[in-house]
PDB file of C-alpha atoms in Angstrom:
ATOM      1  CA  MET A   1      -2.209 -28.912  14.967  1.00 76.00           C
ATOM      2  CA  LEU A   2       1.152 -29.771  13.421  1.00 85.00           C
ATOM      3  CA  VAL A   3       2.087 -27.996  10.232  1.00 89.00           C
ATOM      4  CA  ARG A   4       3.906 -30.316   7.836  1.00 91.00           C
ATOM      5  CA  ILE A   5       7.062 -28.875   6.279  1.00 92.00           C
ATOM      6  CA  LEU A   6       9.052 -30.441   3.472  1.00 89.00           C
ATOM      7  CA  LEU A   7      12.601 -29.109   3.662  1.00 90.00           C
ATOM      8  CA  VAL A   8      14.717 -29.362   0.517  1.00 88.00           C
ATOM      9  CA  VAL A   9      18.173 -27.806   0.836  1.00 87.00           C
ATOM     10  CA  ASP A  10      21.540 -28.953  -0.515  1.00 84.00           C
ATOM     11  CA  ASN A  11      23.623 -27.499   2.311  1.00 86.00           C
ATOM     12  CA  PRO A  12      23.749 -29.754   5.435  1.00 87.00           C
ATOM     13  CA  ASN A  13      24.571 -26.750   7.658  1.00 91.00           C
ATOM     14  CA  SER A  14      21.492 -24.886   6.401  1.00 90.00           C
ATOM     15  CA  GLU A  15      19.378 -27.990   6.926  1.00 90.00           C
ATOM     16  CA  ARG A  16      20.522 -28.348  10.560  1.00 92.00           C
ATOM     17  CA  ARG A  17      19.997 -24.630  11.162  1.00 95.00           C
ATOM     18  CA  LEU A  18      16.465 -24.687   9.729  1.00 94.00           C
ATOM     19  CA  ASP A  19      15.650 -27.832  11.750  1.00 93.00           C
ATOM     20  CA  ARG A  20      16.620 -25.927  14.922  1.00 94.00           C
ATOM     21  CA  ILE A  21      14.497 -22.964  13.834  1.00 94.00           C
ATOM     22  CA  PHE A  22      11.456 -25.173  13.126  1.00 93.00           C
ATOM     23  CA  GLU A  23      11.758 -27.182  16.362  1.00 91.00           C
ATOM     24  CA  PRO A  24       9.816 -24.830  18.688  1.00 90.00           C
ATOM     25  CA  LEU A  25       7.140 -24.108  16.037  1.00 89.00           C
ATOM     26  CA  GLU A  26       5.144 -27.363  16.431  1.00 86.00           C
ATOM     27  CA  THR A  27       5.932 -28.651  12.979  1.00 90.00           C
ATOM     28  CA  ALA A  28       6.583 -32.038  11.404  1.00 90.00           C
ATOM     29  CA  VAL A  29       9.597 -31.728   9.159  1.00 90.00           C
ATOM     30  CA  ALA A  30      10.612 -34.145   6.422  1.00 84.00           C
ATOM     31  CA  THR A  31      13.640 -33.645   4.247  1.00 83.00           C
ATOM     32  CA  ALA A  32      14.485 -34.363   0.642  1.00 79.00           C
ATOM     33  CA  PRO A  33      18.275 -34.319   0.646  1.00 65.00           C
ATOM     34  CA  ARG A  34      18.731 -33.941  -3.080  1.00 64.00           C
ATOM     35  CA  LYS A  35      16.942 -32.217  -5.914  1.00 62.00           C
ATOM     36  CA  ALA A  36      16.825 -35.593  -7.692  1.00 61.00           C
ATOM     37  CA  VAL A  37      14.452 -37.047  -5.074  1.00 67.00           C
ATOM     38  CA  LEU A  38      12.287 -33.931  -4.707  1.00 71.00           C
ATOM     39  CA  TRP A  39       9.287 -35.264  -6.627  1.00 72.00           C
ATOM     40  CA  ASP A  40       9.379 -38.661  -4.908  1.00 73.00           C
ATOM     41  CA  ARG A  41       9.454 -36.946  -1.516  1.00 75.00           C
ATOM     42  CA  VAL A  42       6.696 -34.475  -2.451  1.00 75.00           C
ATOM     43  CA  LYS A  43       4.441 -37.422  -3.381  1.00 73.00           C
ATOM     44  CA  ALA A  44       5.281 -39.349  -0.208  1.00 75.00           C
ATOM     45  CA  PHE A  45       4.963 -36.495   2.316  1.00 79.00           C
ATOM     46  CA  PRO A  46       1.898 -34.268   2.013  1.00 83.00           C
ATOM     47  CA  ALA A  47       3.285 -30.908   3.102  1.00 86.00           C
ATOM     48  CA  ASP A  48       1.616 -27.652   4.096  1.00 89.00           C
ATOM     49  CA  LEU A  49       4.815 -25.686   3.438  1.00 90.00           C
ATOM     50  CA  VAL A  50       7.655 -26.523   1.086  1.00 89.00           C
ATOM     51  CA  VAL A  51      10.861 -24.776   2.123  1.00 92.00           C
ATOM     52  CA  ILE A  52      13.362 -25.160  -0.681  1.00 89.00           C
ATOM     53  CA  GLY A  53      16.846 -23.835  -1.269  1.00 88.00           C
ATOM     54  CA  ARG A  54      17.266 -21.903  -4.495  1.00 86.00           C
ATOM     55  CA  SER A  55      19.949 -24.330  -5.666  1.00 82.00           C
ATOM     56  CA  SER A  56      17.515 -27.215  -5.042  1.00 81.00           C
ATOM     57  CA  LEU A  57      14.707 -25.654  -7.061  1.00 79.00           C
ATOM     58  CA  PRO A  58      14.563 -27.361 -10.463  1.00 75.00           C
ATOM     59  CA  ASP A  59      14.219 -25.269 -13.597  1.00 76.00           C
ATOM     60  CA  PRO A  60      11.978 -24.017 -14.991  1.00 77.00           C
ATOM     61  CA  ILE A  61      11.121 -22.235 -11.757  1.00 77.00           C
ATOM     62  CA  GLU A  62       7.607 -21.321 -12.860  1.00 77.00           C
ATOM     63  CA  GLY A  63       6.658 -24.878 -13.734  1.00 79.00           C
ATOM     64  CA  THR A  64       8.157 -26.285 -10.547  1.00 79.00           C
ATOM     65  CA  VAL A  65       6.326 -23.841  -8.269  1.00 82.00           C
ATOM     66  CA  GLU A  66       3.044 -24.367 -10.131  1.00 82.00           C
ATOM     67  CA  THR A  67       3.400 -28.149  -9.860  1.00 80.00           C
ATOM     68  CA  ILE A  68       4.063 -28.003  -6.121  1.00 81.00           C
ATOM     69  CA  GLN A  69       1.155 -25.625  -5.518  1.00 78.00           C
ATOM     70  CA  ALA A  70      -1.180 -27.815  -7.585  1.00 78.00           C
ATOM     71  CA  LEU A  71      -0.851 -30.681  -5.109  1.00 77.00           C
ATOM     72  CA  PRO A  72      -4.030 -31.504  -3.159  1.00 73.00           C
ATOM     73  CA  GLU A  73      -2.528 -29.937   0.004  1.00 78.00           C
ATOM     74  CA  ARG A  74      -1.846 -26.701  -1.922  1.00 82.00           C
ATOM     75  CA  PRO A  75       1.409 -26.024  -0.043  1.00 85.00           C
ATOM     76  CA  GLU A  76       3.013 -22.631   0.094  1.00 87.00           C
ATOM     77  CA  VAL A  77       6.516 -22.470  -1.373  1.00 89.00           C
ATOM     78  CA  ILE A  78       9.198 -20.571   0.523  1.00 93.00           C
ATOM     79  CA  VAL A  79      12.626 -20.267  -1.038  1.00 92.00           C
ATOM     80  CA  VAL A  80      15.737 -19.824   1.090  1.00 94.00           C
ATOM     81  CA  THR A  81      18.852 -18.450  -0.550  1.00 91.00           C
ATOM     82  CA  ASP A  82      22.406 -17.543   0.369  1.00 89.00           C
ATOM     83  CA  GLU A  83      22.612 -14.749  -2.188  1.00 84.00           C
ATOM     84  CA  GLU A  84      20.791 -11.452  -2.303  1.00 78.00           C
ATOM     85  CA  ASN A  85      19.727 -10.808  -5.875  1.00 85.00           C
ATOM     86  CA  ALA A  86      16.773  -8.509  -6.499  1.00 90.00           C
ATOM     87  CA  GLU A  87      16.105  -9.826 -10.012  1.00 89.00           C
ATOM     88  CA  GLU A  88      16.128 -13.455  -8.854  1.00 87.00           C
ATOM     89  CA  ARG A  89      13.855 -12.588  -5.910  1.00 90.00           C
ATOM     90  CA  ALA A  90      11.401 -10.926  -8.288  1.00 91.00           C
ATOM     91  CA  ARG A  91      11.422 -13.966 -10.622  1.00 87.00           C
ATOM     92  CA  LEU A  92      10.696 -16.296  -7.701  1.00 89.00           C
ATOM     93  CA  LEU A  93       7.839 -14.149  -6.415  1.00 90.00           C
ATOM     94  CA  ILE A  94       6.376 -13.794  -9.916  1.00 89.00           C
ATOM     95  CA  ALA A  95       6.565 -17.604 -10.240  1.00 87.00           C
ATOM     96  CA  GLY A  96       4.288 -17.843  -7.201  1.00 88.00           C
ATOM     97  CA  CYS A  97       6.627 -18.348  -4.263  1.00 90.00           C
ATOM     98  CA  THR A  98       5.167 -17.074  -1.014  1.00 91.00           C
ATOM     99  CA  ALA A  99       8.487 -15.624   0.129  1.00 93.00           C
ATOM    100  CA  VAL A 100      12.211 -15.570  -0.503  1.00 94.00           C
ATOM    101  CA  LEU A 101      14.286 -15.533   2.680  1.00 95.00           C
ATOM    102  CA  ASN A 102      17.999 -14.889   2.870  1.00 94.00           C
ATOM    103  CA  MET A 103      19.891 -17.349   5.079  1.00 94.00           C
ATOM    104  CA  ALA A 104      22.151 -14.452   6.141  1.00 93.00           C
ATOM    105  CA  LEU A 105      19.332 -13.307   8.433  1.00 94.00           C
ATOM    106  CA  ASP A 106      19.845 -14.079  12.103  1.00 95.00           C
ATOM    107  CA  ASP A 107      18.046 -17.067  13.655  1.00 95.00           C
ATOM    108  CA  ASN A 108      15.490 -14.955  15.522  1.00 95.00           C
ATOM    109  CA  THR A 109      14.441 -13.114  12.366  1.00 95.00           C
ATOM    110  CA  LEU A 110      14.161 -16.358  10.388  1.00 95.00           C
ATOM    111  CA  ARG A 111      12.216 -17.976  13.254  1.00 95.00           C
ATOM    112  CA  ASP A 112       9.814 -15.004  13.362  1.00 95.00           C
ATOM    113  CA  ALA A 113       9.284 -15.215   9.595  1.00 95.00           C
ATOM    114  CA  PHE A 114       8.685 -18.973   9.633  1.00 94.00           C
ATOM    115  CA  ASN A 115       6.456 -18.632  12.701  1.00 94.00           C
ATOM    116  CA  ALA A 116       4.269 -16.221  10.721  1.00 94.00           C
ATOM    117  CA  PHE A 117       3.996 -18.719   7.830  1.00 92.00           C
ATOM    118  CA  VAL A 118       3.289 -21.636  10.175  1.00 92.00           C
ATOM    119  CA  THR A 119       0.668 -19.659  12.107  1.00 92.00           C
ATOM    120  CA  ARG A 120      -1.052 -18.575   8.897  1.00 90.00           C
ATOM    121  CA  GLN A 121      -0.985 -22.125   7.525  1.00 87.00           C
ATOM    122  CA  ARG A 122      -2.424 -23.502  10.766  1.00 85.00           C
ATOM    123  CA  LYS A 123      -5.230 -20.922  10.674  1.00 88.00           C
ATOM    124  CA  THR A 124      -5.973 -21.698   7.014  1.00 82.00           C
ATOM    125  CA  SER A 125      -6.108 -25.441   7.748  1.00 77.00           C
ATOM    126  CA  ILE A 126      -8.484 -24.918  10.663  1.00 80.00           C
ATOM    127  CA  GLU A 127     -10.741 -22.675   8.558  1.00 80.00           C
ATOM    128  CA  ARG A 128     -10.767 -25.232   5.729  1.00 74.00           C
ATOM    129  CA  LEU A 129     -11.667 -28.020   8.142  1.00 75.00           C
ATOM    130  CA  GLN A 130     -14.370 -25.897   9.778  1.00 76.00           C
ATOM    131  CA  HIS A 131     -15.856 -25.142   6.362  1.00 67.00           C
ATOM    132  CA  GLU A 132     -15.991 -28.870   5.577  1.00 68.00           C
ATOM    133  CA  ILE A 133     -17.709 -29.575   8.899  1.00 73.00           C
ATOM    134  CA  ASP A 134     -20.236 -26.758   8.449  1.00 68.00           C
ATOM    135  CA  ALA A 135     -21.073 -27.646   4.848  1.00 65.00           C
ATOM    136  CA  PRO A 136     -24.629 -28.944   4.514  1.00 69.00           C
ATOM    137  CA  PRO A 137     -24.860 -32.625   3.641  1.00 67.00           C
ATOM    138  CA  ALA A 138     -25.374 -33.433  -0.006  1.00 64.00           C
ATOM    139  CA  HIS A 139     -28.712 -34.897  -1.111  1.00 63.00           C
ATOM    140  CA  LEU A 140     -29.492 -36.873  -4.215  1.00 62.00           C
ATOM    141  CA  SER A 141     -31.772 -34.067  -5.399  1.00 64.00           C
ATOM    142  CA  ASP A 142     -28.702 -31.775  -5.492  1.00 63.00           C
ATOM    143  CA  PHE A 143     -27.389 -33.841  -8.386  1.00 61.00           C
ATOM    144  CA  GLU A 144     -30.590 -34.399 -10.311  1.00 63.00           C
ATOM    145  CA  SER A 145     -31.189 -32.474 -13.465  1.00 59.00           C
ATOM    146  CA  ALA A 146     -34.455 -31.616 -15.063  1.00 57.00           C
ATOM    147  CA  SER A 147     -34.526 -33.257 -18.447  1.00 54.00           C
ATOM    148  CA  THR A 148     -37.270 -32.883 -20.975  1.00 52.00           C
TER     149      THR A 148
END
């Protein structure tokens, strides 16, 4: 099962690097090259994970993260950043981001982190699908109300 990733980063070098990292993880990756087209791309590509560069994350952070997570696919939001700032990291996590990863990490460490997110997302999707399959069929009597 492919995990769909929407990648939104301003830096072309970071985008190429992340594409290489995602390649062996059985993912389908779509990109939104600019913050200005983020919402159009989010609507057009139903993603399981949204990986977004901090500079690409529109303000207010809280509202943006909530809007992304409110999509029907309920994607996780992972922020990648070039700067290490504890206060900023805390604000992003409080806003609801799943993780904040520093691009200074080596490729293997980033791949391991993204592999964990992809594996968890795949498991969640399978469990959700299994729940839908196992759900008892609805009957008309389930929707009837007793009126007097």
